[in-house]
Coordinates of C-alpha atoms in Angstrom, one line a residue:
M1 CA -10.3 18.4 17.9
I2 CA -10.6 16.3 21.1
R3 CA -7.1 14.7 21.2
Y4 CA -3.9 15.1 19.3
A5 CA -1.1 12.6 19.5
K6 CA 2.2 12.2 17.7
P7 CA 3.6 8.7 18.5
T8 CA 7.3 7.9 18.0
T9 CA 6.9 4.2 17.4
V10 CA 4.5 2.1 15.3
D11 CA 3.5 0.0 18.4
E12 CA 2.5 3.2 20.2
A13 CA 0.5 4.4 17.2
L14 CA -1.3 1.0 17.0
A15 CA -2.1 1.0 20.7
L16 CA -3.7 4.4 20.3
L17 CA -5.7 3.3 17.3
G18 CA -6.9 0.3 19.4
E19 CA -8.3 2.4 22.2
D20 CA -10.2 5.2 20.3
R21 CA -11.1 6.5 16.8
W22 CA -8.5 8.7 15.2
R23 CA -8.1 10.6 11.9
I24 CA -4.6 9.8 10.7
L25 CA -2.4 12.7 9.5
A26 CA 0.6 11.8 7.3
G27 CA 1.9 14.2 4.6
G28 CA -1.3 16.3 5.0
T29 CA -1.6 17.2 1.3
D30 CA -5.1 15.6 1.1
F31 CA -5.9 16.1 4.8
Y32 CA -5.8 19.9 5.0
P33 CA -7.6 20.6 1.7
A34 CA -10.4 18.3 2.8
Q35 CA -10.6 20.0 6.2
G36 CA -10.7 23.5 4.7
A37 CA -11.8 26.2 7.2
K38 CA -14.0 23.8 9.3
P39 CA -13.0 23.3 12.9
F40 CA -11.4 20.0 13.9
R41 CA -13.9 17.6 15.4
D42 CA -11.8 14.4 15.3
N43 CA -9.0 13.0 17.3
I44 CA -5.8 13.5 15.2
L45 CA -3.1 10.9 15.1
D46 CA 0.0 12.5 13.6
I47 CA 2.3 9.7 12.2
N48 CA 5.0 12.0 10.9
G49 CA 7.2 11.0 13.7
L50 CA 7.3 7.3 12.7
A51 CA 10.6 7.0 11.0
A52 CA 10.2 3.3 10.7
L53 CA 7.4 3.8 8.1
R54 CA 9.6 5.8 5.8
D55 CA 11.7 3.1 4.2
L56 CA 12.1 1.5 0.8
E57 CA 13.8 -1.9 0.9
E58 CA 14.3 -5.1 -1.0
T59 CA 13.6 -8.3 0.9
D60 CA 13.8 -12.0 -0.2
E61 CA 10.2 -12.0 -1.6
H62 CA 9.2 -8.3 -2.0
W63 CA 10.1 -4.7 -2.6
R64 CA 8.6 -3.0 0.5
I65 CA 7.5 0.6 0.4
G66 CA 6.9 2.1 3.9
A67 CA 3.6 3.9 4.3
R68 CA 5.3 7.3 4.9
T69 CA 7.6 7.0 1.9
T70 CA 7.2 10.1 -0.2
W71 CA 6.9 10.4 -3.9
T72 CA 10.2 12.2 -4.0
D73 CA 11.7 9.1 -2.2
I74 CA 10.3 6.9 -5.0
V75 CA 11.8 9.1 -7.7
R76 CA 15.2 9.2 -6.1
H77 CA 15.5 5.6 -5.1
P78 CA 17.3 3.2 -7.5
L79 CA 14.6 0.7 -8.5
P80 CA 14.3 -1.9 -11.3
A81 CA 12.9 -0.8 -14.7
A82 CA 9.5 -2.4 -13.8
F83 CA 9.1 0.6 -11.4
D84 CA 9.5 3.2 -14.1
A85 CA 5.8 3.7 -14.4
L86 CA 5.6 4.4 -10.7
K87 CA 8.4 6.9 -10.9
A88 CA 6.7 8.6 -13.8
A89 CA 3.5 8.7 -11.8
A90 CA 5.4 10.1 -8.8
R91 CA 6.4 13.1 -10.9
E92 CA 2.7 13.8 -11.7
V93 CA 1.6 14.0 -8.0
G94 CA 0.9 17.7 -7.7
S95 CA 4.0 20.0 -7.5
V96 CA 7.5 19.1 -6.4
Q97 CA 6.6 20.6 -3.0
I98 CA 3.7 18.2 -2.7
Q99 CA 5.8 15.3 -3.9
N100 CA 8.3 16.1 -1.1
V101 CA 5.8 15.5 1.7
A102 CA 2.9 13.5 0.2
S103 CA 3.0 9.8 1.2
V104 CA 2.4 6.8 -1.1
A105 CA 0.0 5.3 1.5
G106 CA -1.9 8.5 1.7
N107 CA -2.5 8.5 -2.0
L108 CA -4.1 5.0 -1.6
C109 CA -6.1 5.8 1.5
N110 CA -7.5 8.9 0.0
A111 CA -9.0 6.5 -2.6
S112 CA -9.6 9.1 -5.3
P113 CA -10.5 7.6 -8.7
A114 CA -7.8 9.9 -10.1
A115 CA -5.0 8.9 -7.6
D116 CA -1.9 9.0 -9.8
G117 CA 0.0 6.2 -8.0
V118 CA -2.7 3.5 -8.2
P119 CA -2.5 2.3 -11.8
A120 CA 1.3 1.8 -11.7
L121 CA 1.0 -0.1 -8.4
L122 CA -1.8 -2.3 -9.8
A123 CA 0.5 -3.1 -12.8
L124 CA 3.1 -4.3 -10.2
D125 CA 0.6 -6.6 -8.4
A126 CA 1.1 -4.6 -5.2
D127 CA -0.6 -5.4 -2.0
V128 CA -1.2 -3.3 1.1
E129 CA 0.0 -4.2 4.6
L130 CA -2.6 -3.4 7.3
R131 CA -1.7 -3.6 10.9
S132 CA -3.6 -3.2 14.2
A133 CA -2.5 -3.8 17.7
K134 CA -3.7 -7.4 17.4
A135 CA -2.9 -8.5 13.8
T136 CA -1.3 -7.9 10.5
R137 CA -3.0 -8.7 7.2
H138 CA -2.2 -8.1 3.5
L139 CA -4.8 -7.2 0.8
P140 CA -4.2 -7.0 -2.9
L141 CA -4.4 -3.3 -3.9
G142 CA -7.5 -4.0 -6.0
E143 CA -9.3 -5.3 -2.9
F144 CA -8.1 -2.5 -0.6
I145 CA -9.6 0.4 -2.6
L146 CA -13.4 -0.3 -2.7
G147 CA -14.7 2.8 -4.4
N148 CA -14.6 6.6 -4.4
R149 CA -13.1 7.6 -1.0
R150 CA -13.7 4.1 0.3
T151 CA -11.1 1.5 1.5
A152 CA -11.1 -1.8 3.3
L153 CA -9.4 -0.3 6.4
Q154 CA -11.0 -1.6 9.6
P155 CA -11.3 0.3 12.9
G156 CA -8.0 0.2 14.7
E157 CA -6.0 -0.4 11.5
M158 CA -3.5 1.6 9.6
V159 CA -1.5 1.1 6.4
T160 CA 2.1 0.4 7.3
A161 CA 3.5 -0.6 3.9
I162 CA 2.9 -1.4 0.3
R163 CA 4.6 -4.6 -1.0
V164 CA 5.5 -5.5 -4.6
P165 CA 6.3 -9.2 -5.1
K166 CA 9.6 -10.1 -6.7
R167 CA 7.9 -12.1 -9.5
S168 CA 6.2 -8.8 -10.7
V169 CA 9.5 -6.9 -10.9
A170 CA 10.0 -8.1 -14.4
G171 CA 10.1 -6.3 -17.7
T172 CA 9.8 -2.5 -18.2
S173 CA 7.0 -0.1 -17.6
A174 CA 5.6 3.3 -18.5
F175 CA 2.9 5.7 -17.3
V176 CA 0.8 8.1 -19.5
K177 CA -1.5 10.7 -18.0
L178 CA -4.0 12.8 -20.0
G179 CA -5.1 16.1 -18.5
A180 CA -6.4 19.5 -19.5
R181 CA -2.8 20.9 -19.2
R182 CA 0.6 19.5 -18.8
Y183 CA 1.2 19.9 -15.0
L184 CA -0.7 20.3 -11.8
V185 CA -3.8 18.7 -13.1
I186 CA -6.4 16.0 -12.2
S187 CA -6.3 13.4 -14.9
I188 CA -9.0 12.8 -17.5
A189 CA -7.5 9.4 -17.9
M190 CA -4.2 7.6 -17.2
A191 CA -2.6 4.3 -17.9
A192 CA 0.3 2.2 -16.7
A193 CA 1.7 -0.7 -18.7
R194 CA 4.3 -3.2 -17.7
I195 CA 5.6 -5.4 -20.5
V196 CA 7.9 -8.5 -20.4
I197 CA 9.5 -9.3 -23.7
E198 CA 11.2 -12.6 -24.4
D199 CA 12.6 -13.6 -27.8
G200 CA 10.7 -10.9 -29.6
L201 CA 7.3 -11.9 -28.0
V202 CA 5.3 -10.4 -25.2
A203 CA 5.7 -13.0 -22.5
D204 CA 3.6 -11.0 -20.0
A205 CA 1.6 -7.8 -19.8
A206 CA 0.0 -5.8 -17.0
I207 CA -2.2 -2.9 -17.9
A208 CA -4.1 -0.6 -15.6
V209 CA -6.2 2.5 -16.2
G210 CA -7.3 5.2 -13.8
S211 CA -9.9 8.0 -13.8
C212 CA -12.2 5.9 -16.0
S213 CA -14.0 4.0 -13.2
A214 CA -14.7 4.4 -9.5
V215 CA -11.4 2.8 -8.9
A216 CA -8.4 2.1 -11.2
R217 CA -8.7 -1.2 -13.0
R218 CA -6.5 -3.8 -14.6
L219 CA -7.6 -4.5 -18.1
A220 CA -7.6 -8.3 -18.3
G221 CA -8.8 -8.4 -21.9
V222 CA -6.0 -6.2 -23.1
E223 CA -3.4 -8.2 -21.2
T224 CA -4.7 -11.4 -22.7
A225 CA -4.7 -9.9 -26.2
L226 CA -1.0 -8.8 -25.8
R227 CA 0.5 -12.0 -24.3
G228 CA 2.2 -14.2 -26.8
R229 CA 2.2 -11.6 -29.6
P230 CA 5.3 -10.6 -31.5
V231 CA 6.4 -7.1 -31.1
T232 CA 5.0 -5.7 -34.3
R233 CA 2.2 -3.4 -35.5
G234 CA -0.2 -6.1 -34.3
L235 CA 0.3 -5.0 -30.7
V236 CA -1.4 -1.7 -31.4
D237 CA -4.3 -3.5 -33.2
A238 CA -4.6 -5.9 -30.3
V239 CA -5.0 -3.0 -27.8
L240 CA -7.5 -1.2 -30.1
S241 CA -9.7 -4.2 -30.5
A242 CA -9.5 -5.8 -27.1
P243 CA -12.4 -5.6 -24.7
I244 CA -12.2 -2.9 -21.9
D245 CA -15.4 -3.8 -20.1
E246 CA -13.7 -3.1 -16.7
L247 CA -14.0 0.7 -17.4
S248 CA -17.1 2.6 -16.6
P249 CA -16.1 6.3 -17.2
I250 CA -18.3 9.1 -16.1
A251 CA -19.0 12.5 -17.7
D252 CA -17.8 15.6 -15.7
V253 CA -16.2 19.0 -16.3
R254 CA -13.0 17.3 -17.5
G255 CA -14.5 15.2 -20.2
S256 CA -17.4 13.1 -21.4
A257 CA -17.7 9.4 -20.7
E258 CA -17.3 8.6 -24.5
Y259 CA -14.2 10.8 -24.7
R260 CA -12.6 9.1 -21.6
R261 CA -13.2 5.6 -23.1
D262 CA -11.6 6.6 -26.4
A263 CA -8.8 8.4 -24.7
A264 CA -8.1 5.3 -22.4
R265 CA -7.5 3.1 -25.5
E266 CA -5.1 5.7 -27.0
I267 CA -3.1 6.2 -23.8
V268 CA -2.8 2.5 -23.3
V269 CA -1.3 2.2 -26.8
R270 CA 1.1 5.0 -25.9
A271 CA 2.0 3.4 -22.6
V272 CA 2.6 0.0 -24.2
R273 CA 4.8 1.5 -26.8
A274 CA 6.8 3.4 -24.2
A275 CA 7.1 0.4 -22.0
I276 CA 8.6 -1.8 -24.7
G277 CA 11.3 0.7 -25.4
P278 CA 12.3 3.0 -28.3
D279 CA 13.6 0.2 -30.6
E280 CA 10.7 -2.2 -30.2
G281 CA 8.3 0.7 -30.0
K282 CA 9.2 1.9 -33.5
V283 CA 8.4 -1.6 -34.8
A284 CA 5.1 -1.7 -33.0
A285 CA 4.2 1.7 -34.3

């Protein structure tokens, strides 16, 4: 380690980022396992002193999640039902101890294909706020995560918030994760569904699947197949027959590519049923 800094304001952090290359330390739950026993060779910018980045607030146009907001913060904060999938995903991020310190932005910046928070945020049409000392920009989450461990962060930038537009805070949502055991597991596949029902019909649908491609993906074909349909058994048939070309699962120690693709369809069905609620879900089943 060449330098260590723990700024107390966002402006101070951005100034430091503008003058040198830094490795950002937030919750540390990905940082330290990745470091292992290797000696530190990077400048370390510890942002745990930035209280301004740990907020969750409603504005006129967005719900704004500060970069240092923890998964426990998400679980405990009163949020609309459209966030239920995100709350369920928050409870799947490691153990409770991990959830108490791990940050939402860290989950995105780590850019793992199995990042639990990504599908639910994709289903909410979330974007990522990126700031440098010179500018602020916003990228849709789908454009921020570029691949396995790759993001669109530029030198001198840091994630300062995740934003969910008010227009996407509609309907109800659910999250389903498939793993080799119930808790403390990397997912084989996972799905988030946000469903808006009006007059017994699916007015809108947002479906995202993780762990079945290099980055989590929205399933446009499934969404199109669901929109406009009555809440009947036909919803399940629509999911089972819709194209899922966005997925490109791999085979690894947790499951074969074929198993992942089949599992993805099944957990999307389960997420849709859960999102539309117990009464409508019984009809769809």
